[in-house]
Short mmCIF file of C-alpha atoms in Angstrom, two decimals:
data_model
loop_
_atom_site.label_atom_id
_atom_site.label_comp_id
_atom_site.label_asym_id
_atom_site.label_seq_id
_atom_site.Cartn_x
_atom_site.Cartn_y
_atom_site.Cartn_z
CA UNK A 14 55.53 -25.71 -83.22
CA UNK A 15 58.43 -27.97 -82.21
CA UNK A 16 57.74 -31.69 -82.49
CA UNK A 17 58.91 -34.14 -79.81
CA UNK A 18 58.84 -37.92 -80.15
CA UNK A 19 59.16 -39.89 -76.92
CA UNK A 20 60.06 -43.56 -77.26
CA UNK A 21 58.65 -45.44 -74.28
CA UNK A 22 55.83 -44.48 -71.91
CA UNK A 23 57.65 -44.82 -68.59
CA UNK A 24 57.54 -42.28 -65.78
CA UNK A 25 60.31 -40.09 -67.23
CA UNK A 26 58.74 -39.92 -70.68
CA UNK A 27 55.23 -39.26 -69.38
CA UNK A 28 56.46 -36.52 -67.05
CA UNK A 29 58.48 -34.84 -69.80
CA UNK A 30 55.53 -35.03 -72.19
CA UNK A 31 53.25 -33.18 -69.76
CA UNK A 32 55.65 -30.30 -69.16
CA UNK A 33 56.55 -30.00 -72.84
CA UNK A 34 52.93 -30.03 -73.95
CA UNK A 35 52.13 -27.33 -71.40
CA UNK A 36 54.85 -25.18 -73.05
CA UNK A 37 53.31 -25.61 -76.49
CA UNK A 38 55.36 -28.47 -77.95
CA UNK A 39 53.66 -31.08 -80.15
CA UNK A 40 54.40 -34.28 -78.22
CA UNK A 41 53.81 -37.88 -79.27
CA UNK A 42 54.67 -40.98 -77.20
CA UNK A 43 55.29 -44.38 -78.81
CA UNK A 44 55.11 -47.39 -76.50
CA UNK A 45 56.14 -50.85 -77.65
CA UNK A 46 53.92 -52.76 -75.20
CA UNK A 47 50.15 -52.65 -74.75
CA UNK A 48 50.17 -50.44 -71.65
CA UNK A 49 52.05 -47.42 -70.36
CA UNK A 50 54.13 -47.49 -67.21
CA UNK A 51 57.39 -49.24 -68.05
CA UNK A 52 58.46 -51.26 -65.00
CA UNK A 53 55.11 -50.58 -63.33
CA UNK A 54 53.35 -53.78 -64.24
CA UNK A 55 50.71 -56.20 -63.00
CA UNK A 56 50.09 -59.88 -63.67
CA UNK A 57 46.56 -61.24 -63.42
CA UNK A 58 46.14 -64.93 -62.65
CA UNK A 59 42.75 -66.57 -62.55
CA UNK A 60 41.88 -65.19 -59.12
CA UNK A 61 44.94 -63.22 -58.03
CA UNK A 62 46.54 -59.94 -59.17
CA UNK A 63 50.27 -59.41 -58.65
CA UNK A 64 51.82 -55.95 -58.81
CA UNK A 65 55.44 -55.37 -59.66
CA UNK A 66 57.66 -52.30 -59.62
CA UNK A 67 58.34 -49.63 -56.98
CA UNK A 68 55.72 -50.41 -54.34
CA UNK A 69 55.83 -47.07 -52.54
CA UNK A 70 57.17 -43.64 -53.35
CA UNK A 71 58.58 -40.70 -51.44
CA UNK A 72 58.65 -36.93 -51.81
CA UNK A 73 55.02 -36.67 -53.01
CA UNK A 74 55.41 -32.92 -53.47
CA UNK A 75 57.54 -33.70 -56.52
CA UNK A 76 54.68 -35.62 -58.13
CA UNK A 77 52.23 -32.96 -57.00
CA UNK A 78 54.35 -30.24 -58.64
CA UNK A 79 53.91 -31.88 -62.05
CA UNK A 80 50.14 -31.60 -61.76
CA UNK A 81 50.37 -28.04 -60.43
CA UNK A 82 52.60 -26.98 -63.33
CA UNK A 83 49.91 -28.35 -65.63
CA UNK A 84 47.25 -26.38 -63.74
CA UNK A 85 45.70 -29.46 -62.13
CA UNK A 86 45.20 -30.86 -58.62
CA UNK A 87 46.71 -34.24 -57.89
CA UNK A 88 43.72 -35.17 -55.69
CA UNK A 89 41.58 -35.33 -58.83
CA UNK A 90 43.81 -38.07 -60.26
CA UNK A 91 45.31 -40.07 -57.38
CA UNK A 92 44.29 -41.22 -53.91
CA UNK A 93 47.43 -41.27 -51.75
CA UNK A 94 47.80 -42.80 -48.29
CA UNK A 95 50.69 -42.05 -45.94
CA UNK A 96 52.62 -45.07 -44.64
CA UNK A 97 54.28 -43.87 -41.44
CA UNK A 98 55.37 -47.45 -40.68
CA UNK A 99 56.26 -48.55 -44.15
CA UNK A 100 58.56 -51.59 -43.81
CA UNK A 101 58.29 -54.33 -41.18
CA UNK A 102 61.44 -56.35 -40.55
CA UNK A 103 61.57 -59.76 -38.87
CA UNK A 104 64.72 -61.45 -37.61
CA UNK A 105 65.05 -65.21 -37.14
CA UNK A 106 65.76 -64.81 -33.42
CA UNK A 107 62.26 -63.39 -32.92
CA UNK A 108 63.18 -59.69 -32.88
CA UNK A 109 61.39 -57.31 -35.19
CA UNK A 110 61.91 -53.75 -36.33
CA UNK A 111 59.82 -51.25 -38.27
CA UNK A 112 61.29 -48.67 -40.63
CA UNK A 113 59.34 -45.51 -39.92
CA UNK A 114 59.40 -41.81 -40.74
CA UNK A 115 58.53 -41.10 -37.09
CA UNK A 116 61.91 -40.19 -35.60
CA UNK A 117 60.97 -40.74 -31.95
CA UNK A 118 59.52 -44.17 -32.69
CA UNK A 119 62.72 -45.14 -34.50
CA UNK A 120 64.80 -44.05 -31.50
CA UNK A 121 62.64 -46.04 -29.08
CA UNK A 122 63.05 -49.15 -31.23
CA UNK A 123 66.80 -48.65 -31.48
CA UNK A 124 67.11 -48.34 -27.69
CA UNK A 125 66.07 -51.99 -27.42
CA UNK A 126 68.61 -53.43 -29.86
CA UNK A 127 71.20 -50.71 -30.60
CA UNK A 128 71.68 -48.14 -27.83
CA UNK A 129 74.52 -46.49 -29.73
CA UNK A 130 72.31 -46.13 -32.79
CA UNK A 131 69.57 -44.56 -30.69
CA UNK A 132 72.00 -42.03 -29.23
CA UNK A 133 73.43 -41.15 -32.66
CA UNK A 134 70.18 -41.19 -34.63
CA UNK A 135 69.62 -37.42 -34.80
CA UNK A 136 73.22 -36.87 -35.95
CA UNK A 137 72.77 -39.65 -38.51
CA UNK A 138 69.64 -38.03 -39.93
CA UNK A 139 71.35 -34.64 -40.11
CA UNK A 140 74.24 -36.10 -42.10
CA UNK A 141 72.14 -38.08 -44.58
CA UNK A 142 70.01 -34.96 -45.10
CA UNK A 143 73.15 -33.02 -46.00
CA UNK A 144 74.31 -35.79 -48.31
CA UNK A 145 70.87 -35.99 -49.94
CA UNK A 146 70.80 -32.35 -51.00
CA UNK A 147 74.45 -32.40 -52.10
CA UNK A 148 73.80 -35.50 -54.23
CA UNK A 149 70.67 -33.92 -55.67
CA UNK A 150 72.70 -30.85 -56.68
CA UNK A 151 75.28 -33.08 -58.31
CA UNK A 152 72.84 -35.26 -60.23
CA UNK A 153 70.44 -32.57 -61.40
CA UNK A 154 72.67 -29.59 -62.17
CA UNK A 155 76.15 -31.02 -62.77
CA UNK A 156 75.80 -34.02 -65.05
CA UNK A 157 78.80 -36.38 -64.75
CA UNK A 158 78.82 -38.61 -67.82
CA UNK A 159 82.49 -39.62 -67.93
CA UNK A 160 85.51 -40.06 -65.70
CA UNK A 161 87.31 -36.87 -66.73
CA UNK A 162 84.56 -34.62 -65.34
CA UNK A 163 85.19 -35.93 -61.81
CA UNK A 164 88.30 -33.81 -61.39
CA UNK A 165 86.91 -30.57 -62.78
CA UNK A 166 85.71 -27.65 -60.68
CA UNK A 167 82.96 -27.27 -59.39
CA UNK A 168 82.24 -31.01 -59.56
CA UNK A 169 85.45 -31.91 -57.74
CA UNK A 170 84.68 -29.55 -54.86
CA UNK A 171 81.17 -30.93 -54.48
CA UNK A 172 82.36 -34.54 -54.56
CA UNK A 173 84.81 -33.81 -51.75
CA UNK A 174 81.77 -33.03 -49.57
CA UNK A 175 80.31 -36.50 -50.25
CA UNK A 176 82.78 -38.59 -48.24
CA UNK A 177 84.46 -39.95 -51.42
CA UNK A 178 87.07 -41.95 -49.51
CA UNK A 179 84.64 -43.63 -47.12
CA UNK A 180 82.55 -46.73 -47.83
CA UNK A 181 78.86 -47.06 -46.99
CA UNK A 182 79.79 -49.83 -44.56
CA UNK A 183 82.21 -47.59 -42.61
CA UNK A 184 79.75 -44.70 -42.68
CA UNK A 185 76.93 -46.72 -41.13
CA UNK A 186 79.22 -48.23 -38.50
CA UNK A 187 80.06 -44.71 -37.34
CA UNK A 188 76.48 -44.38 -36.09
CA UNK A 189 75.26 -47.95 -35.42
CA UNK A 190 76.58 -51.13 -33.78
CA UNK A 191 73.87 -53.71 -34.38
CA UNK A 192 74.91 -55.74 -37.44
CA UNK A 193 71.36 -56.41 -38.55
CA UNK A 194 70.44 -52.71 -38.44
CA UNK A 195 73.59 -51.85 -40.42
CA UNK A 196 72.77 -54.44 -43.08
CA UNK A 197 69.12 -53.36 -43.19
CA UNK A 198 69.97 -49.70 -43.76
CA UNK A 199 72.66 -50.67 -46.26
CA UNK A 200 70.15 -52.70 -48.25
CA UNK A 201 67.84 -49.72 -48.72
CA UNK A 202 70.69 -47.28 -49.30
CA UNK A 203 72.16 -49.57 -51.95
CA UNK A 204 68.98 -49.69 -54.09
CA UNK A 205 67.58 -52.83 -52.52
CA UNK A 206 70.79 -54.85 -52.83
CA UNK A 207 72.96 -56.29 -50.10
CA UNK A 208 75.90 -54.37 -48.76
CA UNK A 209 78.95 -54.23 -51.01
CA UNK A 210 82.00 -53.23 -48.98
CA UNK A 211 83.25 -50.75 -51.58
CA UNK A 212 79.88 -49.06 -52.14
CA UNK A 213 80.50 -45.33 -51.51
CA UNK A 214 79.22 -43.61 -48.38
CA UNK A 215 77.09 -41.08 -50.26
CA UNK A 216 74.58 -43.85 -51.07
CA UNK A 217 73.35 -43.23 -47.52
CA UNK A 218 71.66 -40.15 -48.99
CA UNK A 219 68.98 -42.43 -50.44
CA UNK A 220 67.88 -43.28 -46.88
CA UNK A 221 66.82 -39.70 -46.21
CA UNK A 222 63.40 -39.80 -47.94
CA UNK A 223 62.33 -43.14 -46.43
CA UNK A 224 63.39 -42.18 -42.89
CA UNK A 225 62.29 -38.55 -42.72
CA UNK A 226 59.89 -37.66 -45.55
CA UNK A 227 56.39 -38.98 -46.14
CA UNK A 228 56.21 -42.45 -47.70
CA UNK A 229 53.05 -43.01 -49.70
CA UNK A 230 50.99 -45.91 -50.91
CA UNK A 231 48.74 -45.35 -53.93
CA UNK A 232 45.18 -46.55 -53.57
CA UNK A 233 44.34 -48.85 -56.46
CA UNK A 234 47.95 -49.93 -56.87
CA UNK A 235 51.21 -48.32 -57.89
CA UNK A 236 50.23 -48.52 -61.58
CA UNK A 237 47.79 -45.71 -60.87
CA UNK A 238 50.72 -43.25 -61.06
CA UNK A 239 51.58 -43.82 -64.75
CA UNK A 240 47.88 -44.08 -65.55
CA UNK A 241 47.24 -40.70 -63.91
CA UNK A 242 50.17 -39.15 -65.79
CA UNK A 243 48.85 -40.64 -69.03
CA UNK A 244 45.40 -39.14 -68.40
CA UNK A 245 46.91 -35.72 -67.69
CA UNK A 246 49.15 -35.90 -70.76
CA UNK A 247 46.23 -36.71 -73.04
CA UNK A 248 44.23 -33.82 -71.55
CA UNK A 249 47.11 -31.51 -72.54
CA UNK A 250 47.11 -32.79 -76.11
CA UNK A 251 49.83 -35.44 -75.97
CA UNK A 252 49.23 -38.29 -78.41
CA UNK A 253 50.04 -41.74 -77.03
CA UNK A 254 50.30 -44.81 -79.25
CA UNK A 255 50.85 -48.29 -77.83
CA UNK A 256 52.17 -51.40 -79.59
CA UNK A 257 54.34 -49.19 -81.80
CA UNK A 258 57.98 -50.12 -82.19
CA UNK A 259 60.48 -47.48 -83.28
CA UNK A 260 62.96 -49.09 -85.66
CA UNK A 261 65.07 -46.10 -86.70
CA UNK A 262 65.98 -42.58 -85.62
CA UNK A 263 66.60 -40.47 -88.72
CA UNK A 264 69.49 -38.00 -88.64
CA UNK A 265 70.71 -35.23 -90.91
CA UNK A 266 74.03 -33.51 -90.28
CA UNK A 267 74.20 -34.99 -86.77
CA UNK A 268 70.77 -33.64 -85.90
CA UNK A 269 67.53 -35.48 -85.22
CA UNK A 270 65.21 -35.36 -88.20
CA UNK A 271 62.55 -37.94 -87.33
CA UNK A 272 61.75 -41.54 -86.46
CA UNK A 273 60.62 -44.66 -88.27
CA UNK A 274 57.79 -46.85 -86.95
CA UNK A 275 57.47 -50.57 -87.62
CA UNK A 276 59.75 -50.35 -90.68
CA UNK A 277 57.15 -48.62 -92.85
CA UNK A 278 56.22 -45.18 -91.50
CA UNK A 279 58.49 -42.16 -91.01
CA UNK A 280 57.53 -39.25 -88.74
CA UNK A 281 59.25 -35.87 -88.61
CA UNK A 282 60.56 -34.80 -85.22
CA UNK A 283 62.79 -32.05 -83.83
CA UNK A 284 63.57 -33.89 -80.60
CA UNK A 285 63.65 -37.57 -79.66
CA UNK A 286 63.63 -38.93 -76.11
CA UNK A 287 64.74 -42.54 -75.65
CA UNK A 288 66.34 -44.61 -72.90
CA UNK A 289 70.06 -45.33 -73.28
CA UNK A 290 69.26 -49.00 -72.59
CA UNK A 291 67.15 -49.15 -75.75
CA UNK A 292 70.01 -47.76 -77.81
CA UNK A 293 72.48 -50.18 -76.27
CA UNK A 294 70.27 -53.15 -77.08
CA UNK A 295 69.75 -52.11 -80.70
CA UNK A 296 72.14 -52.24 -83.64
CA UNK A 297 69.80 -50.44 -86.01
CA UNK A 298 68.33 -47.38 -84.25
CA UNK A 299 71.56 -45.40 -84.71
CA UNK A 300 74.26 -47.28 -86.55
CA UNK A 301 77.06 -44.81 -85.92
CA UNK A 302 76.14 -43.48 -82.50
CA UNK A 303 79.49 -43.06 -80.70
CA UNK A 304 77.94 -42.40 -77.29
CA UNK A 305 76.65 -45.98 -77.30
CA UNK A 306 80.19 -47.34 -77.41
CA UNK A 307 81.26 -45.17 -74.50
CA UNK A 308 78.22 -46.08 -72.45
CA UNK A 309 78.57 -49.76 -73.29
CA UNK A 310 82.07 -49.79 -71.79
CA UNK A 311 80.69 -48.25 -68.61
CA UNK A 312 77.92 -50.81 -68.30
CA UNK A 313 80.31 -53.71 -68.82
CA UNK A 314 82.51 -52.53 -65.95
CA UNK A 315 79.50 -52.02 -63.74
CA UNK A 316 77.67 -55.34 -64.20
CA UNK A 317 76.16 -56.71 -61.02
CA UNK A 318 77.20 -59.99 -59.42
CA UNK A 319 73.62 -60.37 -58.25
CA UNK A 320 70.35 -61.30 -59.90
CA UNK A 321 66.88 -61.64 -58.42
CA UNK A 322 64.55 -64.56 -57.90
CA UNK A 323 60.85 -63.67 -57.71
CA UNK A 324 58.15 -65.97 -56.37
CA UNK A 325 54.50 -64.98 -56.83
CA UNK A 326 52.14 -66.69 -54.38
CA UNK A 327 48.35 -66.41 -54.48
CA UNK A 328 46.77 -67.54 -51.19
CA UNK A 329 43.24 -68.61 -50.31
CA UNK A 330 43.35 -66.52 -47.13
CA UNK A 331 44.71 -63.32 -45.65
CA UNK A 332 47.83 -63.39 -43.46
CA UNK A 333 49.35 -60.90 -41.04
CA UNK A 334 52.15 -60.10 -43.50
CA UNK A 335 52.28 -56.31 -43.79
CA UNK A 336 52.39 -54.35 -47.06
CA UNK A 337 56.21 -54.34 -47.04
CA UNK A 338 57.96 -57.07 -45.08
CA UNK A 339 61.62 -58.09 -44.87
CA UNK A 340 62.61 -61.44 -43.37
CA UNK A 341 66.25 -60.85 -42.51
CA UNK A 342 68.94 -63.49 -42.78
CA UNK A 343 70.42 -64.66 -39.49
CA UNK A 344 73.89 -64.56 -41.08
CA UNK A 345 74.13 -61.77 -43.62
CA UNK A 346 77.89 -62.15 -44.07
CA UNK A 347 77.42 -65.80 -45.00
CA UNK A 348 74.53 -64.91 -47.32
CA UNK A 349 76.67 -62.39 -49.22
CA UNK A 350 79.62 -64.80 -49.37
CA UNK A 351 77.52 -67.63 -50.82
CA UNK A 352 75.90 -65.48 -53.50
CA UNK A 353 79.15 -63.86 -54.60
CA UNK A 354 80.64 -67.36 -54.84
CA UNK A 355 77.87 -68.39 -57.24
CA UNK A 356 75.77 -70.29 -54.68
CA UNK A 357 72.14 -69.90 -53.66
CA UNK A 358 72.02 -68.59 -50.08
CA UNK A 359 70.89 -71.13 -47.50
CA UNK A 360 69.40 -68.44 -45.27
CA UNK A 361 68.50 -65.55 -47.61
CA UNK A 362 67.02 -62.17 -46.82
CA UNK A 363 63.49 -62.23 -48.26
CA UNK A 364 61.52 -59.15 -49.29
CA UNK A 365 57.73 -59.55 -49.46
CA UNK A 366 55.17 -57.18 -50.95
CA UNK A 367 51.56 -57.77 -49.93
CA UNK A 368 49.17 -55.05 -51.20
CA UNK A 369 46.19 -57.05 -49.90
CA UNK A 370 47.13 -55.94 -46.38
CA UNK A 371 46.54 -52.32 -47.39
CA UNK A 372 43.55 -52.90 -49.67
CA UNK A 373 41.85 -56.24 -49.00
CA UNK A 374 38.83 -55.05 -50.96
CA UNK A 375 40.93 -55.25 -54.16
CA UNK A 376 42.12 -58.78 -53.44
CA UNK A 377 39.00 -60.72 -52.58
CA UNK A 378 40.54 -64.20 -53.02
CA UNK A 379 43.31 -63.69 -50.48
CA UNK A 380 46.86 -62.38 -50.25
CA UNK A 381 48.84 -61.82 -53.44
CA UNK A 382 52.46 -62.07 -52.31
CA UNK A 383 55.52 -61.02 -54.31
CA UNK A 384 58.66 -62.54 -52.78
CA UNK A 385 62.12 -61.40 -53.91
CA UNK A 386 65.58 -62.66 -52.95
CA UNK A 387 69.05 -62.06 -54.34
CA UNK A 388 70.69 -64.94 -56.18
CA UNK A 389 73.99 -65.28 -58.07
CA UNK A 390 74.41 -64.20 -61.67
CA UNK A 391 75.19 -67.56 -63.23
CA UNK A 392 74.51 -68.97 -66.68
CA UNK A 393 70.80 -68.22 -66.94
CA UNK A 394 70.28 -70.93 -69.55
CA UNK A 395 72.19 -73.85 -68.00
CA UNK A 396 70.43 -77.03 -66.87
CA UNK A 397 71.97 -76.87 -63.38
CA UNK A 398 70.77 -73.29 -62.93
CA UNK A 399 67.20 -74.21 -63.85
CA UNK A 400 67.33 -77.15 -61.43
CA UNK A 401 68.52 -74.85 -58.64
CA UNK A 402 65.68 -72.45 -59.36
CA UNK A 403 63.10 -75.24 -59.10
CA UNK A 404 64.36 -76.46 -55.73
CA UNK A 405 64.83 -72.93 -54.38
CA UNK A 406 61.11 -72.28 -54.50
CA UNK A 407 60.50 -75.01 -51.90
CA UNK A 408 63.44 -73.79 -49.83
CA UNK A 409 62.02 -70.25 -49.64
CA UNK A 410 58.60 -71.46 -48.52
CA UNK A 411 60.36 -73.47 -45.79
CA UNK A 412 62.33 -70.39 -44.78
CA UNK A 413 59.08 -68.43 -44.37
CA UNK A 414 57.91 -71.00 -41.85
CA UNK A 415 60.95 -70.28 -39.64
CA UNK A 416 59.69 -66.73 -39.19
CA UNK A 417 56.19 -67.90 -38.29
CA UNK A 418 54.58 -67.73 -41.74
CA UNK A 419 53.37 -71.21 -42.71
CA UNK A 420 51.91 -70.72 -46.19
CA UNK A 421 52.31 -74.00 -48.09
CA UNK A 422 48.77 -75.28 -47.52
CA UNK A 423 47.27 -71.91 -48.45
CA UNK A 424 48.97 -71.51 -51.84
CA UNK A 425 46.45 -71.91 -54.66
CA UNK A 426 48.24 -70.06 -57.47
CA UNK A 427 51.93 -69.42 -58.02
CA UNK A 428 54.55 -68.44 -60.56
CA UNK A 429 58.32 -68.21 -60.51
CA UNK A 430 60.16 -65.39 -62.28
CA UNK A 431 63.77 -66.35 -62.83
CA UNK A 432 66.64 -64.04 -63.70
CA UNK A 433 66.00 -64.89 -67.35
CA UNK A 434 62.34 -63.86 -67.04
CA UNK A 435 63.29 -60.58 -65.36
CA UNK A 436 65.93 -59.86 -67.99
CA UNK A 437 63.40 -60.33 -70.78
CA UNK A 438 60.53 -58.55 -69.03
CA UNK A 439 62.40 -55.51 -67.70
CA UNK A 440 65.36 -55.32 -70.07
CA UNK A 441 67.62 -55.63 -67.02
CA UNK A 442 71.28 -56.56 -66.71
CA UNK A 443 71.44 -60.34 -66.16
CA UNK A 444 68.12 -60.30 -64.34
CA UNK A 445 69.21 -57.69 -61.81
CA UNK A 446 66.08 -55.58 -61.46
CA UNK A 447 67.84 -52.87 -59.46
CA UNK A 448 70.46 -52.24 -62.12
CA UNK A 449 74.22 -52.40 -61.81
CA UNK A 450 75.96 -52.03 -58.46
CA UNK A 451 78.81 -49.54 -58.31
CA UNK A 452 81.91 -51.29 -57.05
CA UNK A 453 84.17 -48.21 -56.92
CA UNK A 454 83.47 -44.75 -55.53
CA UNK A 455 84.34 -43.00 -58.81
CA UNK A 456 82.04 -45.16 -60.94
CA UNK A 457 79.17 -44.49 -58.57
CA UNK A 458 79.13 -40.79 -59.47
CA UNK A 459 78.82 -41.35 -63.21
CA UNK A 460 75.29 -41.20 -64.57
CA UNK A 461 73.89 -41.82 -68.03
CA UNK A 462 73.80 -38.58 -70.04
CA UNK A 463 70.46 -36.81 -70.40
CA UNK A 464 71.55 -35.29 -73.69
CA UNK A 465 73.74 -36.47 -76.57
CA UNK A 466 76.90 -34.47 -77.15
CA UNK A 467 77.14 -35.71 -80.75
CA UNK A 468 73.54 -35.51 -81.96
CA UNK A 469 71.41 -32.39 -81.58
CA UNK A 470 67.90 -33.07 -80.38
CA UNK A 471 68.59 -36.50 -78.86
CA UNK A 472 67.78 -36.92 -75.14
CA UNK A 473 67.74 -39.89 -72.76
CA UNK A 474 65.07 -41.00 -70.32
CA UNK A 475 65.57 -42.94 -67.10
CA UNK A 476 64.37 -46.55 -67.02
CA UNK A 477 65.59 -47.90 -63.66
CA UNK A 478 62.48 -47.46 -61.47
CA UNK A 479 62.48 -50.76 -59.65
CA UNK A 480 64.24 -49.74 -56.46
CA UNK A 481 62.52 -47.63 -53.75
CA UNK A 482 64.00 -44.31 -54.94
CA UNK A 483 63.54 -45.17 -58.61
CA UNK A 484 60.13 -43.63 -59.18
CA UNK A 485 61.22 -40.35 -57.59
CA UNK A 486 64.40 -40.28 -59.68
CA UNK A 487 62.37 -40.96 -62.83
CA UNK A 488 60.11 -37.99 -62.12
CA UNK A 489 63.16 -35.78 -61.56
CA UNK A 490 64.63 -37.05 -64.81
CA UNK A 491 61.45 -36.20 -66.73
CA UNK A 492 61.38 -32.67 -65.28
CA UNK A 493 65.06 -32.19 -66.10
CA UNK A 494 64.59 -33.42 -69.68
CA UNK A 495 61.64 -31.13 -70.32
CA UNK A 496 63.48 -28.14 -68.84
CA UNK A 497 66.56 -28.84 -70.98
CA UNK A 498 64.55 -29.10 -74.19
CA UNK A 499 62.57 -25.94 -73.43
CA UNK A 500 65.81 -24.02 -72.77
CA UNK A 501 67.43 -25.37 -75.94
CA UNK A 502 64.40 -24.43 -78.03
CA UNK A 503 64.47 -20.88 -76.67
CA UNK A 504 68.21 -20.50 -77.28
CA UNK A 505 68.06 -22.04 -80.79
CA UNK A 506 64.59 -21.24 -82.19
CA UNK A 507 65.63 -22.21 -85.73
CA UNK A 508 66.79 -25.75 -84.85
#
C-alpha cells in the first residue's frame, strides 16, 4: 500500500486525502495548528464570533462530486443555502446595486445606471463563459510553470483564444460604460483587488461563476466545509494529526523517502504533498531544492503593491447590513492612485461580511462585522505605519456613516488586523490576503507547479483560498493532485 503524507490540512490537502484513501492509499495529514481548514478560520471574542476566509463558494457540484466519489451524499454533511442576491453594493451618491445570478434582474438594474451594459449583458456573459472554460482547460490540463512553456503548442494556441493582448480594463469597457460598474466587476475578477490597468482580460473568466452559477452560503459558517471534509476523510481511514510540525522531507536519489516530525520522529512516505509557500518560507525542509529558487524569483517579480486592513466589529444590535456588502468609493481612480503612492485612501472601497444577517440565531449578541479595505504595502514595522493604522480605524467608521450606517455607539467589541497580523496569520505576501497581483499578461498565466520536476513523489497543494474563487480552485487542485498521484502509482508500481 502506497503511503502519502500531506503537510497542511487545507481544502486541497483534505480533498486529495479523500480521493487517495478511496483508491486504497494510506494517507496521513499533519497540521501545524490546532484545527484543520487553513485560511478558513474563526475568532471568538467574549460575546462575538468572527469568521474569516472565503465567505461564499460557487460551483457546488464540484464539492458534491467529492462526496459522490467517496460514496457519500453531501446533504449528510453540509447544509447549503443558495444566495441568488449575494453581494449588495452601495454608492456614496445613494445608488445601490446587487450582484445576482439572476440574469434578468441584473439587466433591469443595469438599465437604470448603464443602458449600454444592459444591452450588452447577454453577450458579456457568453464571452466570460467561453473564457472560463478555456482558462479551466489551461489550468487543469496544461500546467504552465515557467515562461518558456507559453510559446509551445498547444499552450500557445489556447492562450491566443484568451485575449492575451487586451487588458481587463479594456475588456470590461467594451461592454459597460458606468465607471462604478466597471470597477465593481474588475474588483471581483481581479481576486478582490482593485483594477490594475495591465491585468489581463482573461481574469474576467472568474466572474462567470458568481454571475451565472449558484452561489452558496454554508449554514453554520464557512468553516463547516473543511470540517465536513475532515469527517469524510476520517471515515475513509485518513489519519489526521494536529499541532504537528514537519521539519524535514527525507530524500534518496531525488525521490521522496519520508518526513520528519518535530525534529525527533521520522515517518516513511512514498508521496508528500506540501504547499510551495511552506517550502519557500523554510530553509531546512529541502536544502537543495532547485524549484524553490525558480519559484522564489517568480514571487519576487509578482509582489503586490497592496495589503489589507481588517477591522472586526462586534455590535450590541443587528443592522440592515447584508451578508456581503460593498461600500464603493466615490472616486475609485483617486483611491487607486493614493494607495499605489503609499497613502491610505481618503475614500476607500469597503467590503463588509456580516454572517449574522443570514443566521442571527448563531450570533445572539448582535452583528459580527468583518470590514476589509486595501491599503499600501509600506514598512509594516515602522512607527508611522502603526500610527496610520490606529487613526484609520476611526476614519473607516466615519466613512460607514456616509453610507447610512452609524455604528460607533453600537460597537462593544473590536479588533484590528494589520498587514503584519495578516502576514503572520495567513503566511501571505506583505499582508496581501489575496496573493500577488499579476502586472503583466504573461506572468498571469504562470501557476505554481503541482508536481516537482526534480524530486519524484513531491507534489504541491494550493493555499490561496481567501478570494471568492479560492475555495473552488483549492478543490480543483486537490482533485488534480489525487488524480496525478493515482496515475503515477499505476504507471510506476515499484516507485
